[in-house]
Coordinates of C-alpha atoms in Angstrom, one line a residue:
M27 CA 25.5 17.5 3.6
K28 CA 25.3 13.9 4.7
D29 CA 25.9 11.0 2.3
V30 CA 22.6 9.3 3.3
A31 CA 19.5 10.3 5.3
I32 CA 17.5 7.4 6.8
I33 CA 13.9 8.2 7.7
G34 CA 12.5 6.1 10.6
A35 CA 14.6 4.6 13.4
G36 CA 12.8 1.2 13.6
I37 CA 14.7 -2.0 13.1
A38 CA 15.1 -1.5 9.3
G39 CA 16.3 2.1 9.8
I40 CA 18.9 1.3 12.4
A41 CA 20.1 -1.7 10.5
I42 CA 20.6 0.3 7.3
A43 CA 22.2 3.2 9.1
T44 CA 24.7 1.1 11.0
R45 CA 25.6 -0.9 7.9
L46 CA 26.3 2.2 5.9
Q47 CA 28.1 4.0 8.7
K48 CA 30.4 1.1 9.1
L49 CA 31.1 1.2 5.4
G50 CA 32.3 4.8 5.8
F51 CA 29.2 6.7 4.8
A52 CA 28.2 9.7 6.8
T53 CA 24.6 9.0 7.8
Q54 CA 21.8 10.7 9.6
L55 CA 18.8 8.8 11.1
F56 CA 15.6 10.7 11.6
E57 CA 12.9 9.5 14.1
A58 CA 9.6 11.3 14.8
H59 CA 9.1 9.6 18.2
G60 CA 11.1 10.6 21.3
Q61 CA 13.2 7.4 21.0
P62 CA 14.1 4.8 18.4
G63 CA 12.4 1.4 18.1
G64 CA 9.2 1.8 16.1
C65 CA 7.1 -1.4 16.1
A66 CA 10.0 -3.2 17.8
G67 CA 10.4 -0.6 20.5
F68 CA 9.7 -0.2 24.2
Y69 CA 8.5 2.1 26.8
R70 CA 9.1 2.6 30.6
R71 CA 6.6 2.8 33.4
R72 CA 7.2 2.8 37.2
G73 CA 10.5 0.9 36.9
F74 CA 9.2 -1.6 34.4
S75 CA 10.2 -1.8 30.7
F76 CA 7.7 -3.1 28.2
D77 CA 8.2 -4.3 24.6
V78 CA 5.6 -2.6 22.5
G79 CA 5.8 -5.0 19.5
A80 CA 8.4 -7.6 18.9
T81 CA 9.4 -9.3 22.2
T82 CA 11.9 -11.7 20.7
L83 CA 14.5 -11.5 17.9
V84 CA 14.7 -14.2 15.2
D85 CA 17.8 -15.7 13.5
F86 CA 20.4 -13.7 15.5
G87 CA 22.8 -16.6 15.9
P88 CA 26.3 -16.3 14.4
S89 CA 25.2 -17.8 11.0
G90 CA 21.8 -16.1 10.9
V91 CA 20.5 -13.0 9.1
G92 CA 20.6 -11.0 12.4
G93 CA 24.0 -12.5 13.3
E94 CA 25.5 -11.4 10.0
W95 CA 24.2 -7.9 10.5
L96 CA 25.7 -7.5 14.0
S97 CA 29.0 -9.1 12.8
S98 CA 29.2 -6.8 9.8
I99 CA 29.0 -3.7 12.0
A100 CA 31.4 -5.1 14.6
M101 CA 28.7 -4.9 17.3
P102 CA 30.1 -5.5 20.8
P103 CA 28.5 -8.6 22.4
I104 CA 25.0 -8.2 23.7
E105 CA 23.8 -10.2 26.7
W106 CA 21.3 -12.6 25.1
E107 CA 19.0 -15.2 26.4
Q108 CA 18.6 -18.1 24.0
L109 CA 15.0 -19.2 24.3
P110 CA 14.4 -23.0 24.2
G111 CA 11.0 -22.5 22.6
Y112 CA 7.5 -21.8 23.9
L113 CA 4.2 -23.5 24.6
A114 CA 1.2 -23.4 22.3
W115 CA -2.2 -23.9 24.1
L116 CA -4.7 -25.3 21.7
P117 CA -8.4 -25.8 22.8
D118 CA -7.8 -29.5 23.4
R119 CA -4.0 -30.0 24.0
T120 CA -0.7 -28.2 24.4
V121 CA 2.2 -28.3 22.0
T122 CA 5.7 -27.4 22.9
L123 CA 7.4 -25.5 20.1
H124 CA 11.0 -26.6 20.7
R125 CA 14.0 -24.7 19.4
D126 CA 15.8 -28.0 19.0
P127 CA 14.8 -29.6 15.6
A128 CA 14.9 -33.2 16.9
L129 CA 12.7 -32.4 19.9
W130 CA 10.3 -30.4 17.6
N131 CA 10.0 -33.2 15.2
E132 CA 9.2 -35.7 17.9
E133 CA 6.7 -33.3 19.6
R134 CA 4.7 -32.4 16.5
L135 CA 4.2 -36.1 15.5
N136 CA 3.3 -37.1 19.1
T137 CA 0.8 -34.2 19.6
L138 CA -0.5 -33.5 16.1
G139 CA -0.6 -36.9 14.4
C140 CA 1.9 -39.4 13.1
T141 CA 0.2 -40.8 10.1
P142 CA 2.2 -41.2 6.8
A143 CA 0.5 -38.0 5.6
H144 CA 1.7 -36.1 8.7
H145 CA 5.2 -37.3 8.2
A146 CA 5.2 -36.4 4.5
F147 CA 3.7 -32.9 5.2
W148 CA 6.3 -32.0 7.8
M149 CA 9.1 -33.2 5.6
F150 CA 7.8 -31.0 2.8
I151 CA 7.6 -28.0 5.1
D152 CA 11.1 -28.6 6.5
R153 CA 12.5 -28.9 3.0
L154 CA 10.9 -25.6 1.9
A155 CA 12.0 -23.8 5.1
A156 CA 15.6 -25.1 4.9
A157 CA 16.0 -24.0 1.3
F158 CA 14.5 -20.5 1.7
W159 CA 16.2 -19.8 5.1
Q160 CA 19.5 -20.6 3.2
A161 CA 18.5 -18.4 0.4
S162 CA 17.6 -15.6 2.8
R163 CA 21.0 -15.8 4.5
R164 CA 22.7 -15.7 1.0
G165 CA 20.9 -12.5 0.1
V166 CA 18.0 -13.5 -2.1
K167 CA 16.2 -10.4 -3.4
L168 CA 12.6 -9.9 -4.6
P169 CA 10.8 -8.7 -6.7
I170 CA 13.1 -9.6 -9.6
Q171 CA 13.5 -6.5 -11.7
S172 CA 16.4 -7.4 -13.9
I173 CA 18.5 -10.3 -15.2
R174 CA 21.0 -9.5 -12.6
D175 CA 18.4 -10.0 -9.9
A176 CA 17.4 -13.3 -11.4
V177 CA 21.0 -14.6 -11.5
R178 CA 21.5 -13.4 -7.9
D179 CA 18.4 -15.3 -6.7
M180 CA 19.3 -18.5 -8.5
R181 CA 22.7 -18.5 -6.9
A182 CA 21.2 -17.8 -3.5
L183 CA 18.7 -20.6 -3.8
G184 CA 21.1 -23.0 -5.4
A185 CA 20.6 -25.3 -8.4
M186 CA 19.4 -28.2 -6.2
H187 CA 16.5 -26.1 -4.8
L188 CA 15.4 -24.4 -8.0
P189 CA 12.4 -26.8 -8.6
L190 CA 10.9 -25.4 -5.3
I191 CA 10.2 -22.1 -7.1
R192 CA 6.9 -23.7 -8.4
Y193 CA 5.5 -23.5 -4.9
L194 CA 5.6 -19.7 -5.0
N195 CA 2.0 -19.9 -6.3
W196 CA 0.8 -22.2 -3.5
T197 CA -0.9 -21.2 -0.3
V198 CA -0.7 -23.2 3.0
E199 CA -4.2 -24.5 2.3
D200 CA -3.0 -25.9 -1.1
A201 CA -0.3 -27.8 0.7
L202 CA -2.7 -29.2 3.4
Q203 CA -5.1 -30.3 0.7
A204 CA -2.3 -31.9 -1.3
F205 CA -1.5 -34.1 1.7
G206 CA -5.1 -34.7 2.7
L207 CA -4.8 -32.9 6.0
H208 CA -7.0 -29.8 5.5
Q209 CA -9.7 -31.3 7.8
D210 CA -7.2 -31.9 10.7
R211 CA -8.4 -29.3 13.2
A212 CA -5.4 -29.4 15.6
L213 CA -2.8 -29.2 12.9
T214 CA -4.7 -26.5 11.0
G215 CA -5.3 -24.6 14.2
L216 CA -1.6 -24.5 15.2
L217 CA -0.6 -23.5 11.7
A218 CA -3.2 -20.7 11.7
M219 CA -1.7 -19.4 15.0
L220 CA 1.9 -19.4 13.7
I221 CA 0.9 -17.9 10.4
E222 CA -1.1 -15.0 11.8
D223 CA 1.8 -14.3 14.2
T224 CA 4.5 -14.2 11.6
V225 CA 3.0 -13.2 8.3
H226 CA -0.3 -11.7 9.6
S227 CA -2.3 -13.9 7.2
S228 CA -4.5 -17.1 7.2
V229 CA -4.1 -20.7 6.2
R230 CA -6.3 -20.0 3.2
E231 CA -4.4 -16.9 1.9
A232 CA -0.8 -17.2 3.2
P233 CA 1.9 -17.8 0.6
L234 CA 3.3 -21.2 1.3
I235 CA 7.0 -20.3 1.2
N236 CA 6.6 -17.3 3.5
A237 CA 4.5 -19.3 5.9
A238 CA 7.0 -22.2 5.9
L239 CA 9.6 -19.7 7.1
G240 CA 7.2 -18.4 9.8
I241 CA 6.2 -21.9 10.9
S242 CA 9.9 -22.9 11.3
I243 CA 10.9 -19.7 13.1
R244 CA 11.8 -21.3 16.3
G245 CA 14.4 -23.5 14.6
A246 CA 16.0 -20.3 13.3
G247 CA 16.4 -19.3 16.9
L248 CA 14.5 -17.0 19.2
T249 CA 16.6 -14.7 21.5
R250 CA 15.8 -12.0 23.9
A251 CA 18.2 -9.3 25.1
R252 CA 18.6 -8.6 28.8
G253 CA 16.2 -5.7 29.4
G254 CA 14.1 -6.8 26.4
M255 CA 14.0 -4.5 23.4
R256 CA 15.1 -1.6 25.7
G257 CA 18.4 -3.3 26.3
F258 CA 18.7 -4.1 22.6
W259 CA 18.1 -0.6 21.5
Q260 CA 20.4 1.0 24.1
A261 CA 23.2 -1.2 22.9
L262 CA 22.4 -0.5 19.2
T263 CA 22.1 3.3 19.4
T264 CA 25.3 3.6 21.5
H265 CA 27.2 1.6 18.9
Y266 CA 25.7 3.6 16.0
Q267 CA 26.8 6.9 17.6
T268 CA 30.2 5.4 18.4
L269 CA 30.6 4.7 14.6
G270 CA 29.9 8.4 14.0
G271 CA 26.2 8.2 13.1
E272 CA 23.9 11.0 13.9
L273 CA 20.5 10.1 15.5
R274 CA 17.8 12.8 15.6
V275 CA 14.8 11.8 17.7
G276 CA 11.7 13.9 18.0
C277 CA 12.5 15.1 14.5
R278 CA 9.6 14.3 12.2
V279 CA 10.2 14.6 8.5
E280 CA 7.6 16.7 6.7
Q281 CA 8.8 16.8 3.1
I282 CA 11.6 15.5 0.9
T283 CA 12.5 17.1 -2.4
G284 CA 15.4 17.2 -4.8
E285 CA 17.3 14.6 -6.7
R286 CA 20.2 12.1 -6.3
G287 CA 23.2 14.1 -5.1
K288 CA 21.2 16.7 -3.3
F289 CA 17.9 15.8 -1.5
Y290 CA 16.4 18.3 0.9
I291 CA 14.8 16.9 4.0
R292 CA 12.4 19.4 5.7
T293 CA 11.7 18.7 9.4
R294 CA 10.2 20.6 12.3
R295 CA 13.7 21.3 13.4
G296 CA 14.9 22.8 10.1
E297 CA 16.1 21.6 6.7
F298 CA 18.9 19.0 6.1
Q299 CA 20.6 17.8 3.0
A300 CA 21.7 14.3 1.9
A301 CA 23.0 12.8 -1.3
Q302 CA 20.7 9.8 -0.9
V303 CA 17.6 9.0 1.1
V304 CA 16.2 5.7 2.5
S305 CA 12.6 5.8 3.8
T306 CA 11.8 3.0 6.2
L307 CA 8.4 4.4 7.0
P308 CA 5.2 2.6 6.0
A309 CA 4.7 3.0 2.3
S310 CA 1.6 5.2 2.8
L311 CA 3.6 7.7 4.9
T312 CA 6.5 7.7 2.5
S313 CA 4.1 8.5 -0.3
C314 CA 3.0 11.6 1.6
I315 CA 6.4 13.1 2.2
A316 CA 8.5 11.9 -0.8
P317 CA 9.0 13.4 -4.2
T318 CA 6.0 13.2 -6.6
Q319 CA 7.5 10.4 -8.6
V320 CA 7.8 8.2 -5.5
A321 CA 4.2 8.8 -4.7
R322 CA 3.3 7.8 -8.3
T323 CA 5.3 4.6 -8.0
L324 CA 3.6 3.6 -4.7
S325 CA 0.1 4.5 -5.7
P326 CA -1.0 1.2 -7.3
Y327 CA 0.6 -0.8 -4.4
L328 CA -1.2 1.3 -1.8
S329 CA -4.6 0.9 -3.6
R330 CA -4.1 -2.8 -3.9
N331 CA -3.1 -3.2 -0.2
A332 CA -5.7 -0.9 1.3
N333 CA -7.6 -3.9 2.8
A334 CA -4.5 -5.8 3.9
L335 CA -4.0 -3.8 7.1
G336 CA -4.4 -5.0 10.6
G337 CA -3.9 -3.8 14.2
A338 CA -3.0 -5.1 17.6
L339 CA -4.2 -5.1 21.1
C340 CA -1.7 -5.3 23.9
V341 CA -1.8 -5.4 27.7
F342 CA 1.2 -4.4 29.7
L343 CA 1.4 -5.6 33.2
G344 CA 3.9 -5.2 36.0
V345 CA 3.2 -8.0 38.5
P346 CA 4.7 -9.7 41.5
E347 CA 6.9 -12.6 40.6
Q348 CA 4.7 -15.2 42.3
E349 CA 1.9 -14.5 39.8
V350 CA 4.0 -15.9 36.8
C351 CA 6.5 -18.4 38.3
E352 CA 4.4 -21.5 37.8
Q353 CA 5.4 -22.3 34.2
D354 CA 8.7 -23.7 32.8
F355 CA 8.3 -21.6 29.7
R356 CA 7.9 -17.8 29.8
H357 CA 6.4 -17.4 26.3
H358 CA 3.0 -18.9 25.4
Q359 CA 0.6 -18.7 22.5
L360 CA -3.1 -19.4 23.2
L361 CA -5.9 -20.5 20.9
Q362 CA -9.3 -20.5 22.6
T363 CA -11.5 -22.2 20.0
Y364 CA -11.1 -23.8 16.6
N365 CA -14.5 -22.5 15.5
S366 CA -14.1 -18.8 15.6
P367 CA -11.9 -16.3 13.6
L368 CA -8.5 -15.5 15.0
G369 CA -7.9 -12.2 16.7
D370 CA -9.3 -10.3 19.8
G371 CA -7.9 -12.9 22.1
N372 CA -8.4 -16.0 20.0
N373 CA -4.7 -16.4 19.3
M374 CA -2.9 -14.4 21.9
F375 CA 0.8 -14.3 22.8
I376 CA 2.1 -14.0 26.3
S377 CA 5.7 -12.9 27.0
V378 CA 7.2 -12.7 30.5
S379 CA 10.5 -11.2 31.4
A380 CA 13.2 -13.4 32.8
P381 CA 13.8 -13.9 36.5
G382 CA 16.6 -11.6 37.7
D383 CA 16.3 -9.3 34.7
T384 CA 16.1 -6.1 36.7
E385 CA 16.4 -4.1 33.5
S386 CA 12.9 -5.2 32.7
A387 CA 11.3 -5.1 36.1
P388 CA 12.2 -4.2 39.7
T389 CA 13.5 -7.0 42.0
G390 CA 10.7 -9.4 42.9
Y391 CA 8.5 -8.4 39.9
R392 CA 8.2 -9.3 36.2
S393 CA 7.1 -7.5 33.1
V394 CA 4.3 -9.2 31.2
M395 CA 3.1 -8.5 27.7
L396 CA -0.2 -9.9 26.3
S397 CA -0.8 -9.3 22.6
T398 CA -3.4 -10.3 20.0
H399 CA -4.3 -9.2 16.5
C400 CA -7.4 -7.1 15.9
S401 CA -9.3 -5.3 13.1
L402 CA -8.9 -1.5 12.8
E403 CA -12.5 -0.6 12.2
P404 CA -14.0 -1.3 15.7
W405 CA -11.6 1.2 17.1
E406 CA -12.4 4.0 14.8
A407 CA -15.1 6.7 15.1
L408 CA -15.6 6.0 18.9
S409 CA -16.3 8.8 21.3
A410 CA -13.8 9.4 24.1
S411 CA -16.0 7.6 26.7
A412 CA -16.9 4.7 24.4
Y413 CA -13.2 4.3 23.5
Q414 CA -12.1 4.1 27.2
A415 CA -14.8 1.6 28.0
Q416 CA -14.0 -0.6 25.1
K417 CA -10.3 -0.4 25.9
R418 CA -10.8 -1.5 29.5
T419 CA -13.2 -4.3 28.5
S420 CA -10.7 -5.6 25.9
G421 CA -7.9 -5.5 28.5
D422 CA -9.9 -7.4 31.1
H423 CA -10.8 -9.9 28.5
L424 CA -7.2 -10.6 27.5
I425 CA -6.2 -11.0 31.2
S426 CA -9.1 -13.5 31.8
L427 CA -7.9 -15.6 28.8
A428 CA -4.2 -15.4 30.0
R429 CA -5.3 -16.9 33.4
R430 CA -5.5 -20.2 31.6
V431 CA -1.7 -20.1 31.9
Y432 CA -1.3 -17.9 35.0
P433 CA -4.4 -18.3 37.2
H434 CA -3.5 -15.3 39.4
L435 CA -2.2 -12.9 36.8
A436 CA -2.8 -9.2 37.5
E437 CA -4.4 -9.7 40.8
Q438 CA -1.8 -7.4 42.4
A439 CA -0.6 -5.5 39.3
S440 CA 1.6 -2.5 39.8
V441 CA 1.1 -1.5 36.2
Y442 CA -1.9 -2.3 34.0
E443 CA -2.1 -0.5 30.7
V444 CA -3.8 -1.3 27.4
A445 CA -2.6 -0.3 23.9
T446 CA -5.0 -0.2 20.9
P447 CA -4.7 0.8 17.3
R448 CA -5.3 4.3 18.5
S449 CA -2.3 4.0 20.7
Y450 CA 0.0 2.9 17.9
Q451 CA -1.3 5.7 15.7
F452 CA -0.6 8.3 18.4
F453 CA 2.9 7.0 19.3
T454 CA 4.2 5.7 15.9
F455 CA 2.2 7.9 13.5
R456 CA 1.2 4.8 11.6
P457 CA -2.0 5.5 9.6
R458 CA -5.0 4.1 11.4
G459 CA -2.6 2.5 13.9
A460 CA -1.9 -0.4 11.5
V461 CA 1.1 -2.5 12.5
G462 CA 3.4 -5.0 11.0
G463 CA 3.2 -4.1 7.3
F464 CA 0.6 -5.8 5.1
R465 CA -1.1 -9.2 5.5
L466 CA 0.8 -11.4 3.1
T467 CA -1.1 -13.1 0.2
L468 CA -0.1 -14.4 -3.2
Y469 CA -1.2 -11.1 -4.6
N470 CA 1.0 -8.8 -2.6
A471 CA 4.1 -10.8 -1.6
N472 CA 7.4 -11.8 -3.2
Q473 CA 7.4 -11.0 -6.9
R474 CA 4.4 -8.7 -6.3
A475 CA 5.8 -7.0 -3.2
I476 CA 6.8 -3.3 -3.1
P477 CA 10.4 -3.1 -4.3
Y478 CA 13.2 -1.2 -2.8
S479 CA 13.7 1.1 -5.8
S480 CA 11.3 4.0 -5.7
G481 CA 11.4 5.3 -9.3
V482 CA 13.6 8.2 -8.2
P483 CA 17.4 7.5 -8.4
G484 CA 19.0 7.7 -5.0
F485 CA 15.7 7.4 -3.1
W486 CA 15.1 4.0 -1.6
L487 CA 12.3 2.2 0.2
A488 CA 12.7 -0.3 3.1
G489 CA 10.9 -1.5 6.1
D490 CA 8.0 -3.9 6.8
T491 CA 5.7 -2.7 4.0
T492 CA 8.4 -3.6 1.4
W493 CA 9.7 -7.1 0.5
P494 CA 10.1 -9.4 2.4
G495 CA 7.5 -8.0 4.8
L496 CA 7.0 -7.9 8.5
G497 CA 9.1 -9.0 11.4
T498 CA 12.6 -8.2 12.7
V499 CA 14.4 -10.8 10.5
A500 CA 12.6 -9.6 7.4
C501 CA 13.6 -6.0 8.1
V502 CA 17.2 -7.0 8.7
L503 CA 17.3 -9.0 5.5
G504 CA 16.0 -6.0 3.6
S505 CA 18.6 -3.7 5.2
K506 CA 21.5 -5.6 3.7
I507 CA 20.1 -5.4 0.2
V508 CA 19.3 -1.7 0.5
A509 CA 22.7 -0.9 1.9
E510 CA 24.3 -2.6 -1.0
Q511 CA 22.2 -0.6 -3.5
V512 CA 22.9 2.7 -1.7
A513 CA 26.7 1.9 -1.8
E514 CA 26.4 1.1 -5.6
S515 CA 24.5 4.3 -6.2
A516 CA 27.2 6.3 -4.4
R517 CA 29.8 4.9 -6.7
Y518 CA 27.7 6.2 -9.6
L519 CA 27.7 9.7 -8.0
Q520 CA 31.4 9.6 -7.7
R521 CA 32.1 8.8 -11.3
P522 CA 31.7 12.3 -12.7
R523 CA 34.0 13.6 -9.9
W524 CA 36.6 10.9 -10.8
F525 CA 36.3 11.8 -14.5
L526 CA 36.7 15.5 -13.9
A527 CA 39.6 14.9 -11.5
S528 CA 41.3 12.7 -14.1
F529 CA 40.7 15.2 -16.9
L530 CA 42.1 18.1 -14.9
Q531 CA 45.1 16.0 -13.8
G532 CA 45.8 15.0 -17.4
G533 CA 45.5 18.7 -18.5
A534 CA 47.9 19.8 -15.8
E535 CA 50.5 17.2 -16.8
Y536 CA 50.1 18.2 -20.5
A537 CA 50.7 21.8 -19.6
R538 CA 53.8 20.9 -17.6
S539 CA 55.2 18.9 -20.5

């Protein structure tokens, strides 16, 4: 019997598994797919490697959330590329989103407005972001479920920043209105792009504090491993197994029963046992396989969040290098019009592999990923022929929009494939193909988020549908808190053994005397 079974080998699952394994726990990591990665994974095609979700990692510097994780597990150095930023293409201008704070401050004032209101707004956003990045790195935990949690969070935030708590009930739109900038189309358009990309929400609905972290994400540092997510996952899984961890891929968990001290994990490859369980699957999937009490705990959250799901469209291209060598930056975000809703190409991200990165593409070629958000409904209830036609039309549309940046993109593509919500449902088993957790609003985030505790002692929840939500940095932050709680619960399990051992030892000493 293992100490801990972790269900789902995405970024949250591998982070929890490596942390616990390094602490001395015997762990087993179950993954239904043929390889780890989840929504931060990859796939190979004709010598190219494509990132299927996340293309960059956030806050993986030495003092960051990701950096702390890798340091805590004694991870050998990974060959990183520190990205200097990327280019945002608005309908009427371009904005360089610099990693360097001084350059970013100068750029946003020069391109988005330098009135006193603009100065004040950006100072306000910077203050919020700095305070809550600091709190994240110090281990803030939400939702608060005890006095102990409250004390922990006050220490993480710090006395100086406690007044900022009042903005937990603000949206981004509230902040723009407070500074008189809600009619500024360029500013609002850029914020809308960044918010949809990081918290899958809108200016009107996004919680201000979560959005401030998303808006400032470049300052926290974007990095890309050599070979993209494939290179990252190869290094991680090798290290996990070196630590003694057991990774079971192609091993879908069908049912979990039992209680703390002895859970039974039924899979298509047999039954396994563990003293504790962590599910990093989407909450809806966890509800289907977990003990009945866990399903009861999750039920009100799932009902509330049923309409907070979204999907993604992606185009994967393997192209000759000359098609994508015209730009200084290799990451771009495009907004086509201020007047239409975001999604389906209106807010699209382009990511191009680095020159010389032969782990991502053959010599003389590059891997290109185009991605945009989309609704789930248009991809449901389609016949096979209608689905294929819609898929091809959508792919061609995204390529035509990307030619604003790269005019000759995909003219001689060696690989051209399109992923839809149906693709994500098939390969990741996510219900309806929804990706990235829930769209964050005031009504489902932070204090109202799904907690890590499940209602069943020894059974924990993690991943992008729990607090703090979507994104690699959020999942890594959650992994630290969950690993701490698993370790504490393990000490509880050991107390009866310690008491019995002490009792028997005392009895033996009494008999000898």
